């Protein structure tokens, strides 16, 4: 079975490469800009023609959330036109498309949600940032062009690879005695390696027909680690697990203004993905521990 991965140099792309050895029945084809620019339709067509993948995992994205506010066209091209190109090419080659989306498609303002397990796949999106809007446009472009897709929405992705919040906190702790982190944005961290495992589990399930590849199973799914925290809690746990002593101050969002506004509450309800694919999800603190262990190796 051939699985083509886009954006392979990013943190999710590298996480897939990190666990690929566990899937000897899969022949992975890794591509980033140089091999396959998802914004170039003909480029995608010619790469698909060579490899004829049964599955394509699109991890390629424009992920600079704040910069997107001033680079609207570029963000739209990569996050919306790119997925549209892939959906069309996947249709041409009868390839199942797995695409990653984000909690930033929600506005995070619903107070009633805090009483539940979080946003469901069926909740109405209302992005508050250019990044969130372009990611939603990407979801819609896929849905309008190809029926064999899995869109997996996730949140607060970190890993031992590339740049992310966890690595930023560790770097800042080595430079400063005091740090302030927002305490009123609530969500769930996601170890990219756990996300990679789930994507490959979906592929294996489909391939083995454990989950029949029917229109009922294609669609939108949520995935993050288990548990709920604020960015402040996340930072505190990173420092605790590393035995780093630092003055950590909880601050409100107003005290840390950013070009893009972020959802105040973006916990994702994972009931659907757990039920359909029979997966168990790790608690975020346990997964963080595993990630930090890998980072120290
Ligand atoms: N990071 C998060 O906290 C987070 C949260 C929720 C959802 N997500 C979603 O999860 C997915 C994976 O995120 P990530 O953190 O792994 O992102 P990432 O580290 O930024 O990786 C994205 C990769 O895509 C590449 N890329 C950009 N434009 C491309 C193009 N036109 N053609 C081919 N490759 C291109 C990037 O290359 P360059 O680096 O050279 O630009 C990079 O290697 C994305 O869909 C993202 O929106 C992420």
Tab-separated table of C-alpha atoms and ligand atoms in Angstrom:
chain	number	residue	atom	x	y	z
A	1	UNK	CA	0.000	0.000	0.000
A	2	UNK	CA	1.393	3.415	-0.957
A	3	UNK	CA	0.816	6.399	1.353
A	4	UNK	CA	1.935	9.789	0.089
A	5	UNK	CA	2.684	12.384	2.780
A	6	UNK	CA	2.755	16.106	1.971
A	7	UNK	CA	4.560	18.709	4.112
A	8	UNK	CA	6.874	15.952	5.321
A	9	UNK	CA	9.411	18.376	6.855
A	10	UNK	CA	6.847	19.846	9.278
A	11	UNK	CA	6.254	18.532	12.789
A	12	UNK	CA	3.415	16.167	11.863
A	13	UNK	CA	5.257	15.043	8.714
A	14	UNK	CA	8.362	14.251	10.762
A	15	UNK	CA	6.233	12.499	13.389
A	16	UNK	CA	4.833	10.205	10.690
A	17	UNK	CA	8.390	9.429	9.556
A	18	UNK	CA	9.343	8.739	13.203
A	19	UNK	CA	6.749	5.935	13.579
A	20	UNK	CA	6.764	4.671	9.977
A	21	UNK	CA	8.925	1.636	10.871
A	22	UNK	CA	5.950	0.207	12.777
A	23	UNK	CA	4.019	-0.092	9.511
A	24	UNK	CA	6.071	-2.389	7.256
A	25	UNK	CA	3.132	-2.967	4.931
A	26	UNK	CA	3.079	0.718	3.987
A	27	UNK	CA	5.357	2.191	1.363
A	28	UNK	CA	5.670	5.846	2.352
A	29	UNK	CA	6.371	8.584	-0.180
A	30	UNK	CA	7.458	11.747	1.630
A	31	UNK	CA	7.119	15.082	-0.130
A	32	UNK	CA	7.538	18.722	0.868
A	33	UNK	CA	7.627	21.877	-1.295
A	34	UNK	CA	10.534	20.714	-3.396
A	35	UNK	CA	8.993	17.379	-4.420
A	36	UNK	CA	5.349	18.419	-4.508
A	37	UNK	CA	4.020	21.942	-4.027
A	38	UNK	CA	0.355	21.457	-3.123
A	39	UNK	CA	-0.501	24.870	-4.575
A	40	UNK	CA	0.621	23.629	-8.027
A	41	UNK	CA	-2.041	21.347	-9.487
A	42	UNK	CA	0.094	19.979	-12.352
A	43	UNK	CA	2.937	19.260	-9.944
A	44	UNK	CA	0.552	17.221	-7.751
A	45	UNK	CA	-0.808	15.374	-10.793
A	46	UNK	CA	2.635	14.347	-12.007
A	47	UNK	CA	3.754	13.123	-8.547
A	48	UNK	CA	0.537	11.112	-8.164
A	49	UNK	CA	1.030	9.658	-11.649
A	50	UNK	CA	4.442	8.298	-10.618
A	51	UNK	CA	3.460	6.856	-7.217
A	52	UNK	CA	-0.284	6.134	-7.585
A	53	UNK	CA	-0.928	6.313	-3.825
A	54	UNK	CA	-3.945	4.616	-2.234
A	55	UNK	CA	-3.854	7.209	0.558
A	56	UNK	CA	-2.577	10.774	0.779
A	57	UNK	CA	-1.968	12.455	4.153
A	58	UNK	CA	-1.932	16.224	3.741
A	59	UNK	CA	0.105	17.689	6.597
A	60	UNK	CA	1.255	20.643	4.437
A	61	UNK	CA	-0.134	23.942	5.651
A	62	UNK	CA	0.513	27.608	6.301
A	63	UNK	CA	0.648	27.516	10.117
A	64	UNK	CA	1.984	30.977	11.056
A	65	UNK	CA	-1.251	32.053	12.743
A	66	UNK	CA	-0.296	35.684	13.436
A	67	UNK	CA	1.596	36.260	10.183
A	68	UNK	CA	-1.459	35.026	8.260
A	69	UNK	CA	-3.291	38.225	9.269
A	70	UNK	CA	-0.971	40.139	6.913
A	71	UNK	CA	-0.320	37.319	4.400
A	72	UNK	CA	-3.915	36.515	3.576
A	73	UNK	CA	-3.299	35.472	-0.041
A	74	UNK	CA	-0.438	33.158	0.794
A	75	UNK	CA	-2.359	31.536	3.666
A	76	UNK	CA	-5.386	31.056	1.400
A	77	UNK	CA	-3.269	29.565	-1.368
A	78	UNK	CA	-1.646	26.947	0.876
A	79	UNK	CA	-4.566	26.218	3.250
A	80	UNK	CA	-7.496	26.380	0.818
A	81	UNK	CA	-6.285	26.101	-2.805
A	82	UNK	CA	-3.744	23.392	-1.840
A	83	UNK	CA	-6.378	21.063	-0.307
A	84	UNK	CA	-8.676	21.744	-3.291
A	85	UNK	CA	-5.888	20.670	-5.676
A	86	UNK	CA	-5.279	17.546	-3.623
A	87	UNK	CA	-8.972	16.662	-3.506
A	88	UNK	CA	-9.172	16.932	-7.309
A	89	UNK	CA	-6.014	14.882	-7.851
A	90	UNK	CA	-7.196	12.289	-5.291
A	91	UNK	CA	-10.449	11.993	-7.234
A	92	UNK	CA	-8.533	11.458	-10.486
A	93	UNK	CA	-6.431	8.661	-8.932
A	94	UNK	CA	-9.122	7.271	-6.571
A	95	UNK	CA	-6.918	8.091	-3.563
A	96	UNK	CA	-8.339	8.471	-0.059
A	97	UNK	CA	-7.379	11.912	1.295
A	98	UNK	CA	-6.570	12.446	4.979
A	99	UNK	CA	-6.396	16.147	5.780
A	100	UNK	CA	-5.650	17.968	9.030
A	101	UNK	CA	-7.697	20.893	10.245
A	102	UNK	CA	-7.850	22.940	13.401
A	103	UNK	CA	-9.781	24.058	16.480
A	104	UNK	CA	-9.248	27.620	15.160
A	105	UNK	CA	-12.264	27.174	12.879
A	106	UNK	CA	-14.381	27.742	16.025
A	107	UNK	CA	-14.890	31.067	17.771
A	108	UNK	CA	-14.534	29.510	21.222
A	109	UNK	CA	-17.122	31.789	22.739
A	110	UNK	CA	-19.854	29.312	23.591
A	111	UNK	CA	-20.049	29.169	27.397
A	112	UNK	CA	-22.464	26.230	27.301
A	113	UNK	CA	-19.687	24.141	25.743
A	114	UNK	CA	-17.671	24.194	28.939
A	115	UNK	CA	-20.328	21.951	30.473
A	116	UNK	CA	-19.837	19.291	27.798
A	117	UNK	CA	-16.977	17.317	26.255
A	118	UNK	CA	-16.200	20.202	23.896
A	119	UNK	CA	-16.865	21.003	20.245
A	120	UNK	CA	-18.451	18.221	18.247
A	121	UNK	CA	-17.749	17.675	14.544
A	122	UNK	CA	-21.240	18.972	13.807
A	123	UNK	CA	-20.912	22.270	15.684
A	124	UNK	CA	-21.047	25.367	13.503
A	125	UNK	CA	-17.626	26.836	12.669
A	126	UNK	CA	-17.078	30.558	13.051
A	127	UNK	CA	-13.375	31.336	12.562
A	128	UNK	CA	-12.030	34.534	14.125
A	129	UNK	CA	-8.692	34.668	12.301
A	130	UNK	CA	-7.358	34.535	8.745
A	131	UNK	CA	-5.659	31.221	9.558
A	132	UNK	CA	-8.921	29.747	10.916
A	133	UNK	CA	-10.882	30.996	7.900
A	134	UNK	CA	-8.391	29.573	5.376
A	135	UNK	CA	-8.377	26.210	7.171
A	136	UNK	CA	-12.180	26.141	7.067
A	137	UNK	CA	-12.064	27.069	3.365
A	138	UNK	CA	-9.705	24.110	2.879
A	139	UNK	CA	-12.165	21.746	4.572
A	140	UNK	CA	-15.001	22.986	2.359
A	141	UNK	CA	-12.880	22.741	-0.795
A	142	UNK	CA	-12.214	19.071	-0.052
A	143	UNK	CA	-15.848	18.328	0.747
A	144	UNK	CA	-16.958	20.001	-2.492
A	145	UNK	CA	-14.521	18.070	-4.682
A	146	UNK	CA	-14.046	14.521	-3.423
A	147	UNK	CA	-16.079	12.171	-1.280
A	148	UNK	CA	-13.311	9.853	-0.021
A	149	UNK	CA	-11.793	12.022	2.678
A	150	UNK	CA	-11.070	12.106	6.378
A	151	UNK	CA	-10.680	15.596	7.816
A	152	UNK	CA	-9.125	15.350	11.270
A	153	UNK	CA	-9.395	18.507	13.342
A	154	UNK	CA	-6.810	18.864	16.047
A	155	UNK	CA	-5.471	21.430	18.537
A	156	UNK	CA	-2.286	22.741	20.172
A	157	UNK	CA	0.098	20.443	18.277
A	158	UNK	CA	3.614	19.965	19.669
A	159	UNK	CA	6.344	17.354	19.226
A	160	UNK	CA	10.060	16.778	19.492
A	161	UNK	CA	10.255	18.026	15.894
A	162	UNK	CA	10.181	21.520	14.327
A	163	UNK	CA	8.933	24.579	16.231
A	164	UNK	CA	6.079	24.559	18.714
A	165	UNK	CA	4.907	25.908	22.094
A	166	UNK	CA	6.720	23.260	24.151
A	167	UNK	CA	10.054	24.021	22.497
A	168	UNK	CA	9.485	27.776	22.784
A	169	UNK	CA	8.838	27.430	26.538
A	170	UNK	CA	12.032	25.390	27.000
A	171	UNK	CA	14.059	27.931	25.029
A	172	UNK	CA	12.613	30.917	26.920
A	173	UNK	CA	13.255	29.194	30.263
A	174	UNK	CA	16.930	28.980	29.363
A	175	UNK	CA	17.004	32.741	28.652
A	176	UNK	CA	14.793	34.247	31.403
A	177	UNK	CA	13.911	33.970	35.100
A	178	UNK	CA	10.283	35.002	34.681
A	179	UNK	CA	7.640	34.130	32.087
A	180	UNK	CA	4.011	35.171	31.635
A	181	UNK	CA	1.591	32.836	29.889
A	182	UNK	CA	-2.135	33.258	29.195
A	183	UNK	CA	-4.422	31.369	31.564
A	184	UNK	CA	-7.810	32.084	29.981
A	185	UNK	CA	-7.500	30.176	26.691
A	186	UNK	CA	-8.628	26.632	27.334
A	187	UNK	CA	-7.986	23.624	25.115
A	188	UNK	CA	-6.020	20.384	24.831
A	189	UNK	CA	-2.429	19.791	23.716
A	190	UNK	CA	-1.824	17.164	21.028
A	191	UNK	CA	1.405	15.241	20.693
A	192	UNK	CA	1.962	15.069	16.906
A	193	UNK	CA	3.241	11.508	17.292
A	194	UNK	CA	-0.143	10.453	18.746
A	195	UNK	CA	-1.878	12.214	15.858
A	196	UNK	CA	0.408	10.423	13.395
A	197	UNK	CA	-0.495	7.067	15.009
A	198	UNK	CA	-4.190	7.788	14.649
A	199	UNK	CA	-3.871	8.756	10.983
A	200	UNK	CA	-2.040	5.516	10.238
A	201	UNK	CA	-4.563	3.566	12.289
A	202	UNK	CA	-7.350	5.035	10.151
A	203	UNK	CA	-5.453	3.995	7.015
A	204	UNK	CA	-4.811	0.491	8.353
A	205	UNK	CA	-8.445	0.125	9.367
A	206	UNK	CA	-9.644	1.164	5.937
A	207	UNK	CA	-7.125	-1.026	4.175
A	208	UNK	CA	-8.002	-4.079	6.255
A	209	UNK	CA	-11.656	-3.166	5.888
A	210	UNK	CA	-12.020	-3.322	9.647
A	211	UNK	CA	-13.918	-0.146	9.130
A	212	UNK	CA	-15.755	-0.430	5.866
A	213	UNK	CA	-14.751	2.432	3.587
A	214	UNK	CA	-18.264	3.640	3.113
A	215	UNK	CA	-19.610	7.161	2.783
A	216	UNK	CA	-20.785	6.723	6.385
A	217	UNK	CA	-17.218	6.613	7.684
A	218	UNK	CA	-15.631	9.278	5.539
A	219	UNK	CA	-16.033	12.736	6.991
A	220	UNK	CA	-14.855	15.021	9.765
A	221	UNK	CA	-13.273	13.756	13.010
A	222	UNK	CA	-11.795	15.429	16.078
A	223	UNK	CA	-8.538	14.327	17.655
A	224	UNK	CA	-6.390	15.691	20.494
A	225	UNK	CA	-4.956	14.123	23.619
A	226	UNK	CA	-7.292	13.662	26.607
A	227	UNK	CA	-7.806	16.325	29.256
A	228	UNK	CA	-8.277	20.063	29.398
A	229	UNK	CA	-5.883	22.840	30.343
A	230	UNK	CA	-4.887	26.445	29.724
A	231	UNK	CA	-1.647	27.512	28.005
A	232	UNK	CA	-0.456	28.477	31.499
A	233	UNK	CA	-1.175	24.939	32.788
A	234	UNK	CA	0.616	23.505	29.744
A	235	UNK	CA	3.697	25.660	30.381
A	236	UNK	CA	3.650	24.810	34.112
A	237	UNK	CA	3.586	21.088	33.335
A	238	UNK	CA	6.447	21.427	30.821
A	239	UNK	CA	8.594	23.096	33.489
A	240	UNK	CA	7.561	20.668	36.248
A	241	UNK	CA	8.351	17.612	34.164
A	242	UNK	CA	11.773	19.095	33.319
A	243	UNK	CA	12.429	20.154	36.931
A	244	UNK	CA	12.910	23.715	35.679
A	245	UNK	CA	12.539	26.409	38.303
A	246	UNK	CA	11.085	29.629	36.872
A	247	UNK	CA	8.674	32.379	37.945
A	248	UNK	CA	5.614	31.626	35.859
A	249	UNK	CA	2.830	34.223	35.866
A	250	UNK	CA	-0.720	33.539	34.670
A	251	UNK	CA	-1.957	36.480	32.594
A	252	UNK	CA	-5.221	37.245	30.782
A	253	UNK	CA	-5.365	37.296	26.963
A	254	UNK	CA	-5.681	41.137	26.996
A	255	UNK	CA	-2.212	41.320	28.550
A	256	UNK	CA	-0.677	39.428	25.615
A	257	UNK	CA	-2.170	40.980	22.472
A	258	UNK	CA	-1.507	39.121	19.199
A	259	UNK	CA	-2.427	40.037	15.590
A	260	UNK	CA	-4.741	36.994	15.318
A	261	UNK	CA	-7.461	36.373	17.856
A	262	UNK	CA	-7.590	32.871	19.296
A	263	UNK	CA	-10.562	30.884	20.616
A	264	UNK	CA	-10.965	31.206	24.394
A	265	UNK	CA	-12.296	27.657	24.552
A	266	UNK	CA	-11.444	25.059	21.928
A	267	UNK	CA	-11.685	21.649	23.552
A	268	UNK	CA	-12.613	19.030	20.940
A	269	UNK	CA	-15.057	16.199	21.652
A	270	UNK	CA	-13.395	12.937	20.541
A	271	UNK	CA	-16.324	10.574	21.055
A	272	UNK	CA	-16.739	9.931	17.313
A	273	UNK	CA	-13.143	8.988	16.455
A	274	UNK	CA	-12.872	6.746	19.535
A	275	UNK	CA	-16.065	4.916	18.625
A	276	UNK	CA	-15.497	4.473	14.889
A	277	UNK	CA	-11.815	3.508	15.031
A	278	UNK	CA	-11.746	1.857	18.484
A	279	UNK	CA	-8.874	3.975	19.720
A	280	UNK	CA	-7.736	4.831	23.205
A	281	UNK	CA	-6.281	8.308	23.633
A	282	UNK	CA	-3.495	9.210	26.035
A	283	UNK	CA	-3.842	11.939	28.680
A	284	UNK	CA	-1.960	15.051	27.612
A	285	UNK	CA	0.386	14.984	30.615
A	286	UNK	CA	1.411	11.364	29.924
A	287	UNK	CA	2.004	12.097	26.274
A	288	UNK	CA	4.020	15.200	27.141
A	289	UNK	CA	6.245	12.995	29.313
A	290	UNK	CA	6.879	10.663	26.353
A	291	UNK	CA	7.679	13.588	24.099
A	292	UNK	CA	10.138	15.104	26.595
A	293	UNK	CA	11.832	11.709	26.950
A	294	UNK	CA	12.300	11.576	23.161
A	295	UNK	CA	13.600	15.137	23.125
A	296	UNK	CA	16.323	14.258	25.668
A	297	UNK	CA	17.580	11.278	23.625
B	1	LIG	N1	0.702	23.356	14.942
B	1	LIG	C1	-0.472	23.397	15.567
B	1	LIG	O1	-0.569	23.792	16.734
B	1	LIG	C2	-1.711	22.933	14.861
B	1	LIG	C3	-2.943	22.974	15.535
B	1	LIG	C4	-4.085	22.537	14.881
B	1	LIG	C5	-4.001	22.055	13.585
B	1	LIG	N2	-2.799	22.039	12.943
B	1	LIG	C6	-2.736	21.533	11.573
B	1	LIG	O2	-1.958	20.334	11.581
B	1	LIG	C7	-1.309	20.200	10.313
B	1	LIG	C8	0.170	19.927	10.538
B	1	LIG	O3	0.719	21.034	11.239
B	1	LIG	P1	2.255	21.115	11.592
B	1	LIG	O4	2.348	21.737	12.940
B	1	LIG	O5	2.935	19.821	11.317
B	1	LIG	O6	2.705	22.208	10.521
B	1	LIG	P2	4.180	22.669	10.112
B	1	LIG	O7	5.172	22.160	11.108
B	1	LIG	O8	4.101	24.125	9.842
B	1	LIG	O9	4.425	21.868	8.761
B	1	LIG	C9	3.793	22.200	7.564
B	1	LIG	C10	4.717	21.768	6.452
B	1	LIG	O10	4.084	22.070	5.198
B	1	LIG	C11	5.056	22.646	4.343
B	1	LIG	N3	4.421	23.414	3.285
B	1	LIG	C12	3.986	24.705	3.324
B	1	LIG	N4	3.495	25.052	2.130
B	1	LIG	C13	3.591	23.972	1.312
B	1	LIG	C14	3.247	23.715	-0.025
B	1	LIG	N5	2.712	24.671	-0.803
B	1	LIG	N6	3.472	22.493	-0.550
B	1	LIG	C15	4.033	21.524	0.220
B	1	LIG	N7	4.401	21.703	1.499
B	1	LIG	C16	4.176	22.918	2.047
B	1	LIG	C17	5.876	23.500	5.294
B	1	LIG	O11	7.084	23.908	4.709
B	1	LIG	P3	7.751	25.281	5.265
B	1	LIG	O12	8.030	25.084	6.705
B	1	LIG	O13	8.985	25.414	4.432
B	1	LIG	O14	6.743	26.383	5.022
B	1	LIG	C18	6.056	22.521	6.440
B	1	LIG	O15	7.112	21.610	6.200
B	1	LIG	C19	-1.622	21.478	9.540
B	1	LIG	O16	-2.702	21.226	8.678
B	1	LIG	C20	-2.051	22.455	10.607
B	1	LIG	O17	-2.928	23.440	10.089
B	1	LIG	C21	-1.651	22.447	13.568
